[in-house]
Amino acid sequence: MLETKVLKADLEEDLMMAAFLIKQGELVAVPTETVYGLAADASNSKAVEKIFIAKGRPSDHPLIVHVASFEKILKWAKDIPIAAKVLADIFWPGPLTLVLKKSDLAGDVVTGGLNTIAIRVPKNKAFLRLLEVLDTGIAAPSANPHKRISPTTSEHVMYGLSGKIAAVLDAGPCQLGIESTILDLTSSIPKILRHGPITKKMLEDVLKVTIESPEEHSEKISGNMKDHYQPYAKTFIKSLKDIQNIISLSSNLHEKIGVMHYSELVGEHKNIVIRKMPQDKLGYANSMYDSLHYLDQMGVSQIFVEIPSAEEDWRDVLDRLSKASAKNNIF
Ligand code: TXA
Ligand code: MG
C-alpha cells in the first residue's frame, strides 16, 4: 500500500511535486475540466502499465494521451487530417478527444496494441501547467477503479484509489463533470465513439459534413461496454410516475433507497435519500457522478433515476446512466 498524498493545485510546490512524481514514473490523479484523470508519463511504458494495475483495467483497453497544444500531437499521431486542425482550433483546449493514426513513437501499452491513438488538449490550468513543465504526453484514463463511477472531485478519487497511487492533485470539483466526446477521424466519415459535452451538432456545424454516431460499436472501447460507470447500489432508470409510486410506498421500506429526480415530487418520503437534479443539461451532467457517489456513500441499496430528457444534447447523460443501470434495465 502506498500512502496517497493529497496535493493542492494552487500551491506551486505541490504542483512541482506532482510533476516530479510523474517524471519518476509514478501515478498522480490530476484535475481536468471533464473528470479527474489518472496520469502517467505516456513515453514511459513501465509507468503506463501501473495505470492498468491501479484501475484493474484490462490491458487491451487503450488510453487517452493528453498534450499541451495541437502542435504536440505530431509526436504521437501521423497522417493527421485537416479536420483535426479545424476542430482543434475551435474546441481545444477542451472536452473533445480525437482518434488518429498513431505514430511509431506511441507505445503499444498506451494504445492497447491498436494502430490508432486517442488524444486531446485538456482545459484545466493546473493540468496544462504540468504538461508544459514535463513537456511530454500524459496518458490518463478517468481516475476510478475499472467499471466504477468516474471521479469529479479529489475525494471521489481517494474513495476509489487511495493506497494505490502516489498522489492526487486537488483543484476542487471538475467544471463539466462528464467525460470528453470521442471522435474517430481515421476513416472517411468522422464517427462519434463516445458522446460527451461537444455534441454531434456542434461538430457537424464546424466540419460541415454528416457525422456518424452508431449506438453500438467495438467492445474495445471500455466506455462502450454495457456495464460501465456502475455504482455499488443497484441502479434503475424509471419514469416520474414509477418513482412517485415508489415514494408512496416508502414507509414500508426496510432499507434506505436513493432517488435522483429533476421533476417535482409530491408526498412524504421516508427512508429515501433524495438528490434533486438541475433541469438544465450542463447542470445535470455536472452533478450526475457526484450524486451517484453520494447515494452510494449514504449506503442505499438501490438507486432510482428519473429518466432524463431525450433531447440530442442529453445523449452523453443518457449514455452514462444507461450503463450505470445496464444490469437492471433492458434497453
Ligand atoms: O474526459 C475524458 O476523456 C477523461 C479525462 C481524464 O481526459 N478520460 C477518460 O478516459 O474518460 P477513459 O480511459 O476513462 O476513457 C477513454 C476511452 C476509453 O473508452 C477507451 O477505450 C477509448 O477512450 N479509447 C482510447 N484510445 C482509443 C482508440 N485508439 N480508439 C478508440 N477508442 C479509444
Ligand atoms: Mg473511464
Short mmCIF file of C-alpha atoms and ligand atoms in Angstrom, two decimals:
data_model
loop_
_atom_site.label_atom_id
_atom_site.label_comp_id
_atom_site.label_asym_id
_atom_site.label_seq_id
_atom_site.Cartn_x
_atom_site.Cartn_y
_atom_site.Cartn_z
CA MET A 1 0.00 0.00 0.00
CA LEU A 2 1.21 3.49 -0.88
CA GLU A 3 0.34 6.48 1.23
CA THR A 4 -1.51 8.62 -1.32
CA LYS A 5 -0.56 12.30 -0.94
CA VAL A 6 -3.25 14.96 -1.38
CA LEU A 7 -1.56 17.86 -3.19
CA LYS A 8 -3.13 21.29 -3.85
CA ALA A 9 -3.15 22.54 -7.45
CA ASP A 10 -2.87 26.20 -6.38
CA LEU A 11 0.35 25.64 -4.44
CA GLU A 12 3.43 25.88 -6.64
CA GLU A 13 5.43 23.40 -4.54
CA ASP A 14 2.59 20.85 -4.70
CA LEU A 15 2.30 21.27 -8.47
CA MET A 16 6.05 20.70 -8.78
CA MET A 17 5.78 17.63 -6.54
CA ALA A 18 3.08 16.24 -8.88
CA ALA A 19 5.38 16.89 -11.87
CA PHE A 20 8.30 15.23 -10.07
CA LEU A 21 6.26 12.12 -9.21
CA ILE A 22 5.03 11.73 -12.81
CA LYS A 23 8.60 12.20 -14.09
CA GLN A 24 9.71 9.46 -11.67
CA GLY A 25 7.19 7.09 -13.26
CA GLU A 26 4.56 7.33 -10.51
CA LEU A 27 0.79 7.73 -10.91
CA VAL A 28 -0.85 11.04 -9.96
CA ALA A 29 -4.58 11.74 -10.29
CA VAL A 30 -4.96 15.12 -11.96
CA PRO A 31 -7.88 17.53 -12.42
CA THR A 32 -9.32 18.06 -15.89
CA GLU A 33 -12.40 20.06 -16.92
CA THR A 34 -14.26 16.75 -17.51
CA VAL A 35 -13.38 14.25 -14.75
CA TYR A 36 -10.19 13.56 -12.73
CA GLY A 37 -7.66 11.57 -14.78
CA LEU A 38 -5.07 9.06 -13.60
CA ALA A 39 -1.85 10.44 -15.07
CA ALA A 40 1.34 8.67 -16.13
CA ASP A 41 4.13 9.76 -18.48
CA ALA A 42 2.92 8.40 -21.84
CA SER A 43 6.50 7.89 -23.04
CA ASN A 44 7.31 5.62 -20.06
CA SER A 45 5.67 2.24 -20.69
CA LYS A 46 6.51 0.97 -17.18
CA ALA A 47 4.63 3.95 -15.70
CA VAL A 48 1.68 3.44 -18.07
CA GLU A 49 1.47 -0.23 -17.07
CA LYS A 50 0.87 0.90 -13.48
CA ILE A 51 -2.38 2.58 -14.61
CA PHE A 52 -3.86 -0.76 -15.64
CA ILE A 53 -2.86 -2.34 -12.32
CA ALA A 54 -4.19 0.53 -10.15
CA LYS A 55 -7.53 0.61 -12.02
CA GLY A 56 -7.86 -3.13 -12.54
CA ARG A 57 -8.37 -2.29 -16.23
CA PRO A 58 -7.81 -4.93 -18.96
CA SER A 59 -4.50 -4.20 -20.70
CA ASP A 60 -6.00 -4.09 -24.20
CA HIS A 61 -8.18 -1.07 -23.39
CA PRO A 62 -6.46 1.98 -24.88
CA LEU A 63 -5.81 5.23 -23.01
CA ILE A 64 -6.22 8.89 -23.97
CA VAL A 65 -2.97 10.85 -24.33
CA HIS A 66 -3.14 14.49 -23.17
CA VAL A 67 -0.85 17.12 -24.67
CA ALA A 68 -0.28 20.86 -24.09
CA SER A 69 -1.19 22.10 -27.59
CA PHE A 70 -2.16 20.96 -31.10
CA GLU A 71 1.49 21.08 -32.28
CA LYS A 72 2.42 18.44 -29.70
CA ILE A 73 0.19 15.81 -31.30
CA LEU A 74 2.74 15.43 -34.11
CA LYS A 75 4.88 13.28 -31.81
CA TRP A 76 2.02 10.83 -31.16
CA ALA A 77 -0.03 10.79 -34.37
CA LYS A 78 0.65 10.67 -38.11
CA ASP A 79 -1.31 11.32 -41.36
CA ILE A 80 -3.26 13.96 -39.42
CA PRO A 81 -6.31 15.07 -41.46
CA ILE A 82 -7.12 18.74 -41.89
CA ALA A 83 -10.35 18.17 -39.93
CA ALA A 84 -8.24 17.61 -36.81
CA LYS A 85 -6.74 21.10 -37.09
CA VAL A 86 -10.12 22.68 -37.84
CA LEU A 87 -11.67 21.05 -34.76
CA ALA A 88 -8.66 21.77 -32.54
CA ASP A 89 -8.81 25.48 -33.44
CA ILE A 90 -12.39 25.62 -32.16
CA PHE A 91 -12.59 23.07 -29.34
CA TRP A 92 -9.07 22.76 -27.84
CA PRO A 93 -8.25 23.11 -25.05
CA GLY A 94 -11.48 21.31 -24.22
CA PRO A 95 -13.58 18.15 -23.91
CA LEU A 96 -13.01 16.67 -27.38
CA THR A 97 -10.80 13.61 -27.89
CA LEU A 98 -9.67 12.82 -31.44
CA VAL A 99 -8.78 9.31 -32.59
CA LEU A 100 -5.97 9.50 -35.16
CA LYS A 101 -3.44 7.14 -36.74
CA LYS A 102 -0.67 6.53 -34.22
CA SER A 103 2.97 7.47 -34.83
CA ASP A 104 5.76 4.93 -34.38
CA LEU A 105 6.71 6.64 -31.11
CA ALA A 106 3.36 5.95 -29.46
CA GLY A 107 3.79 2.76 -27.46
CA ASP A 108 1.54 -0.29 -27.58
CA VAL A 109 0.85 -0.07 -23.84
CA VAL A 110 -0.90 3.28 -24.35
CA THR A 111 -2.87 2.25 -27.42
CA GLY A 112 -3.72 -1.28 -26.28
CA GLY A 113 -1.99 -2.58 -29.41
CA LEU A 114 -4.24 -0.59 -31.80
CA ASN A 115 -2.77 1.35 -34.72
CA THR A 116 -4.71 4.45 -33.66
CA ILE A 117 -4.32 6.85 -30.74
CA ALA A 118 -6.84 8.94 -28.80
CA ILE A 119 -5.54 12.42 -27.96
CA ARG A 120 -6.77 15.72 -26.52
CA VAL A 121 -5.67 19.06 -25.06
CA PRO A 122 -7.38 19.44 -21.66
CA LYS A 123 -8.60 22.77 -20.32
CA ASN A 124 -7.71 22.68 -16.62
CA LYS A 125 -4.97 25.25 -15.83
CA ALA A 126 -3.01 23.08 -13.39
CA PHE A 127 -3.00 20.10 -15.77
CA LEU A 128 -1.87 22.30 -18.68
CA ARG A 129 0.93 23.64 -16.49
CA LEU A 130 2.05 20.05 -15.72
CA LEU A 131 2.04 19.21 -19.44
CA GLU A 132 4.20 22.25 -20.17
CA VAL A 133 6.64 21.60 -17.32
CA LEU A 134 7.01 17.90 -18.21
CA ASP A 135 6.99 18.52 -21.98
CA THR A 136 5.61 15.07 -22.74
CA GLY A 137 2.27 13.45 -23.37
CA ILE A 138 0.34 12.25 -20.34
CA ALA A 139 -1.75 9.11 -20.57
CA ALA A 140 -4.79 9.46 -18.34
CA PRO A 141 -7.97 7.43 -18.13
CA SER A 142 -10.64 8.51 -15.64
CA ALA A 143 -9.24 8.02 -12.11
CA ASN A 144 -11.72 5.38 -10.93
CA PRO A 145 -11.47 1.61 -10.48
CA HIS A 146 -12.45 -0.19 -13.70
CA LYS A 147 -16.24 -0.15 -14.33
CA ARG A 148 -16.93 2.21 -11.40
CA ILE A 149 -18.23 5.78 -11.35
CA SER A 150 -15.88 8.45 -12.71
CA PRO A 151 -14.48 10.92 -10.15
CA THR A 152 -15.34 14.62 -10.30
CA THR A 153 -13.62 15.56 -7.01
CA SER A 154 -10.37 14.55 -5.32
CA GLU A 155 -12.48 12.91 -2.58
CA HIS A 156 -14.03 10.59 -5.20
CA VAL A 157 -10.52 9.69 -6.39
CA MET A 158 -9.40 8.89 -2.85
CA TYR A 159 -12.52 6.81 -2.26
CA GLY A 160 -11.65 4.55 -5.21
CA LEU A 161 -7.84 4.61 -5.45
CA SER A 162 -6.35 5.67 -2.09
CA GLY A 163 -3.33 3.46 -1.34
CA LYS A 164 -2.90 2.51 -5.00
CA ILE A 165 -1.50 5.77 -6.43
CA ALA A 166 1.26 8.19 -5.36
CA ALA A 167 -0.87 11.35 -5.17
CA VAL A 168 -3.96 13.26 -6.19
CA LEU A 169 -3.69 16.90 -7.29
CA ASP A 170 -6.77 18.59 -5.87
CA ALA A 171 -8.25 21.52 -7.82
CA GLY A 172 -11.81 21.27 -6.48
CA PRO A 173 -14.79 19.90 -8.44
CA CYS A 174 -14.42 19.45 -12.23
CA GLN A 175 -16.10 22.15 -14.30
CA LEU A 176 -18.10 19.81 -16.61
CA GLY A 177 -18.30 16.54 -14.63
CA ILE A 178 -18.69 14.20 -17.63
CA GLU A 179 -16.07 12.65 -19.94
CA SER A 180 -14.97 14.14 -23.27
CA THR A 181 -16.63 13.39 -26.60
CA ILE A 182 -14.53 10.88 -28.57
CA LEU A 183 -14.45 11.42 -32.35
CA ASP A 184 -12.76 8.94 -34.68
CA LEU A 185 -11.10 10.72 -37.63
CA THR A 186 -9.38 7.66 -39.10
CA SER A 187 -11.96 6.84 -41.76
CA SER A 188 -13.60 8.94 -44.45
CA ILE A 189 -16.71 9.69 -42.35
CA PRO A 190 -15.97 11.02 -38.84
CA LYS A 191 -17.60 8.84 -36.19
CA ILE A 192 -18.55 9.60 -32.58
CA LEU A 193 -17.30 6.74 -30.38
CA ARG A 194 -18.45 8.26 -27.09
CA HIS A 195 -20.98 11.05 -26.62
CA GLY A 196 -19.83 13.97 -24.49
CA PRO A 197 -20.07 17.72 -23.95
CA ILE A 198 -19.22 18.51 -27.61
CA THR A 199 -22.38 17.34 -29.37
CA LYS A 200 -22.87 15.84 -32.84
CA LYS A 201 -24.47 19.11 -33.97
CA MET A 202 -21.56 21.21 -32.69
CA LEU A 203 -19.14 19.00 -34.64
CA GLU A 204 -21.26 19.00 -37.80
CA ASP A 205 -21.63 22.79 -37.68
CA VAL A 206 -17.84 23.12 -37.73
CA LEU A 207 -16.94 20.32 -40.17
CA LYS A 208 -19.95 20.85 -42.47
CA VAL A 209 -20.29 17.10 -43.01
CA THR A 210 -22.61 14.48 -41.54
CA ILE A 211 -21.06 12.61 -38.64
CA GLU A 212 -21.86 9.02 -37.75
CA SER A 213 -22.82 8.16 -34.19
CA PRO A 214 -23.63 4.49 -34.11
CA GLU A 215 -25.41 3.21 -30.99
CA GLU A 216 -23.13 0.22 -30.73
CA HIS A 217 -19.56 -0.28 -31.78
CA SER A 218 -16.41 -2.19 -30.88
CA GLU A 219 -16.26 -3.53 -27.30
CA LYS A 220 -12.57 -2.48 -27.26
CA ILE A 221 -13.76 0.91 -26.16
CA SER A 222 -14.21 0.36 -22.45
CA GLY A 223 -16.56 3.30 -22.07
CA ASN A 224 -18.67 1.46 -24.60
CA MET A 225 -19.07 -1.66 -22.51
CA LYS A 226 -22.67 -2.02 -21.49
CA ASP A 227 -21.94 -2.26 -17.76
CA HIS A 228 -19.57 0.67 -17.19
CA TYR A 229 -19.89 3.50 -14.64
CA GLN A 230 -21.58 1.31 -12.01
CA PRO A 231 -22.49 2.47 -8.52
CA TYR A 232 -22.37 -0.25 -5.83
CA ALA A 233 -26.14 0.18 -5.29
CA LYS A 234 -28.34 -1.46 -7.94
CA THR A 235 -29.38 1.38 -10.25
CA PHE A 236 -32.58 1.72 -12.30
CA ILE A 237 -33.88 4.33 -14.74
CA LYS A 238 -37.58 4.96 -14.10
CA SER A 239 -40.39 7.27 -15.20
CA LEU A 240 -41.56 10.01 -12.83
CA LYS A 241 -44.78 8.03 -12.32
CA ASP A 242 -42.88 4.91 -11.20
CA ILE A 243 -40.72 6.96 -8.86
CA GLN A 244 -43.82 8.62 -7.44
CA ASN A 245 -45.25 5.13 -6.75
CA ILE A 246 -42.04 4.00 -5.06
CA ILE A 247 -42.21 7.10 -2.84
CA SER A 248 -45.83 6.48 -1.90
CA LEU A 249 -44.85 3.00 -0.66
CA SER A 250 -41.69 4.18 1.09
CA SER A 251 -42.99 3.98 4.65
CA ASN A 252 -42.95 0.16 4.27
CA LEU A 253 -39.27 0.08 3.23
CA HIS A 254 -36.82 -1.90 5.33
CA GLU A 255 -33.70 -0.39 3.78
CA LYS A 256 -32.70 3.05 2.53
CA ILE A 257 -33.08 3.74 -1.18
CA GLY A 258 -31.85 6.65 -3.29
CA VAL A 259 -33.75 8.77 -5.81
CA MET A 260 -32.31 11.19 -8.41
CA HIS A 261 -35.05 13.31 -9.96
CA TYR A 262 -35.47 16.68 -11.65
CA SER A 263 -39.29 16.95 -11.88
CA GLU A 264 -41.33 17.94 -8.82
CA LEU A 265 -42.13 15.05 -6.47
CA VAL A 266 -45.13 15.08 -4.13
CA GLY A 267 -45.71 13.34 -0.83
CA GLU A 268 -43.66 12.42 2.23
CA HIS A 269 -40.61 10.33 1.60
CA LYS A 270 -39.35 8.21 4.44
CA ASN A 271 -36.21 6.05 4.16
CA ILE A 272 -35.37 7.71 0.86
CA VAL A 273 -32.23 9.73 0.21
CA ILE A 274 -33.18 12.29 -2.42
CA ARG A 275 -30.93 14.14 -4.86
CA LYS A 276 -32.81 16.87 -6.71
CA MET A 277 -31.01 17.30 -10.03
CA PRO A 278 -30.72 20.52 -12.06
CA GLN A 279 -33.09 20.69 -15.04
CA ASP A 280 -30.55 22.10 -17.48
CA LYS A 281 -28.22 19.69 -19.26
CA LEU A 282 -24.94 21.30 -18.12
CA GLY A 283 -26.07 21.43 -14.50
CA TYR A 284 -27.37 17.86 -14.64
CA ALA A 285 -24.18 16.45 -16.18
CA ASN A 286 -22.13 18.38 -13.67
CA SER A 287 -23.79 16.78 -10.63
CA MET A 288 -24.59 13.32 -12.10
CA TYR A 289 -21.48 11.39 -10.96
CA ASP A 290 -21.33 13.36 -7.71
CA SER A 291 -24.94 12.34 -6.95
CA LEU A 292 -24.28 8.66 -7.73
CA HIS A 293 -21.17 8.76 -5.50
CA TYR A 294 -23.16 10.50 -2.74
CA LEU A 295 -26.02 7.97 -2.82
CA ASP A 296 -23.56 5.06 -2.80
CA GLN A 297 -21.80 6.52 0.22
CA MET A 298 -25.10 7.02 2.03
CA GLY A 299 -25.41 3.22 1.91
CA VAL A 300 -28.62 3.00 -0.14
CA SER A 301 -29.37 -0.47 -1.52
CA GLN A 302 -30.97 0.76 -4.77
CA ILE A 303 -30.93 3.97 -6.78
CA PHE A 304 -33.88 5.09 -8.90
CA VAL A 305 -33.03 7.72 -11.51
CA GLU A 306 -35.79 9.67 -13.26
CA ILE A 307 -35.38 9.11 -16.98
CA PRO A 308 -33.55 12.16 -18.39
CA SER A 309 -34.57 14.24 -21.40
CA ALA A 310 -34.41 12.52 -24.81
CA GLU A 311 -33.04 15.68 -26.49
CA GLU A 312 -29.91 15.24 -28.62
CA ASP A 313 -27.67 17.28 -26.33
CA TRP A 314 -28.52 14.93 -23.41
CA ARG A 315 -27.07 11.89 -25.25
CA ASP A 316 -23.96 11.75 -23.06
CA VAL A 317 -26.01 11.82 -19.84
CA LEU A 318 -28.37 9.13 -21.14
CA ASP A 319 -25.40 7.02 -22.28
CA ARG A 320 -23.70 7.10 -18.84
CA LEU A 321 -26.96 6.46 -16.94
CA SER A 322 -27.89 3.57 -19.27
CA LYS A 323 -24.53 1.99 -18.49
CA ALA A 324 -24.83 2.67 -14.75
CA SER A 325 -28.11 0.74 -14.83
CA ALA A 326 -27.25 -1.75 -17.59
CA LYS A 327 -27.56 -4.84 -15.43
CA ASN A 328 -31.04 -3.85 -14.32
CA ASN A 329 -32.70 -2.04 -17.23
CA ILE A 330 -33.47 -3.52 -20.60
CA PHE A 331 -32.70 -1.01 -23.34
O1 TXA B 1 -12.71 13.30 -20.41
C1 TXA B 1 -12.00 12.32 -20.63
O2 TXA B 1 -11.89 11.84 -21.76
C2 TXA B 1 -11.22 11.73 -19.44
C3 TXA B 1 -10.19 12.75 -18.97
C4 TXA B 1 -9.30 12.23 -17.88
O3 TXA B 1 -9.45 13.17 -20.08
N1 TXA B 1 -10.61 10.48 -19.79
C5 TXA B 1 -11.32 9.35 -19.99
O4 TXA B 1 -10.52 8.24 -20.23
O5 TXA B 1 -12.53 9.29 -19.96
P1 TXA B 1 -11.07 6.75 -20.16
O6 TXA B 1 -9.87 5.87 -20.33
O7 TXA B 1 -11.86 6.56 -18.93
O8 TXA B 1 -11.93 6.65 -21.43
C6 TXA B 1 -11.27 6.74 -22.68
C7 TXA B 1 -12.00 5.99 -23.70
C8 TXA B 1 -11.99 4.50 -23.42
O9 TXA B 1 -13.32 4.04 -23.60
C9 TXA B 1 -11.05 3.97 -24.47
O10 TXA B 1 -11.37 2.65 -24.84
C10 TXA B 1 -11.23 4.96 -25.61
O11 TXA B 1 -11.31 6.18 -24.94
N2 TXA B 1 -10.05 4.98 -26.49
C11 TXA B 1 -8.79 5.25 -26.17
N3 TXA B 1 -7.97 5.10 -27.23
C12 TXA B 1 -8.74 4.75 -28.28
C13 TXA B 1 -8.51 4.44 -29.65
N4 TXA B 1 -7.29 4.48 -30.17
N5 TXA B 1 -9.57 4.12 -30.41
C14 TXA B 1 -10.81 4.09 -29.89
N6 TXA B 1 -11.10 4.37 -28.59
C15 TXA B 1 -10.09 4.68 -27.80
MG MG B 2 -13.36 5.92 -17.73
#
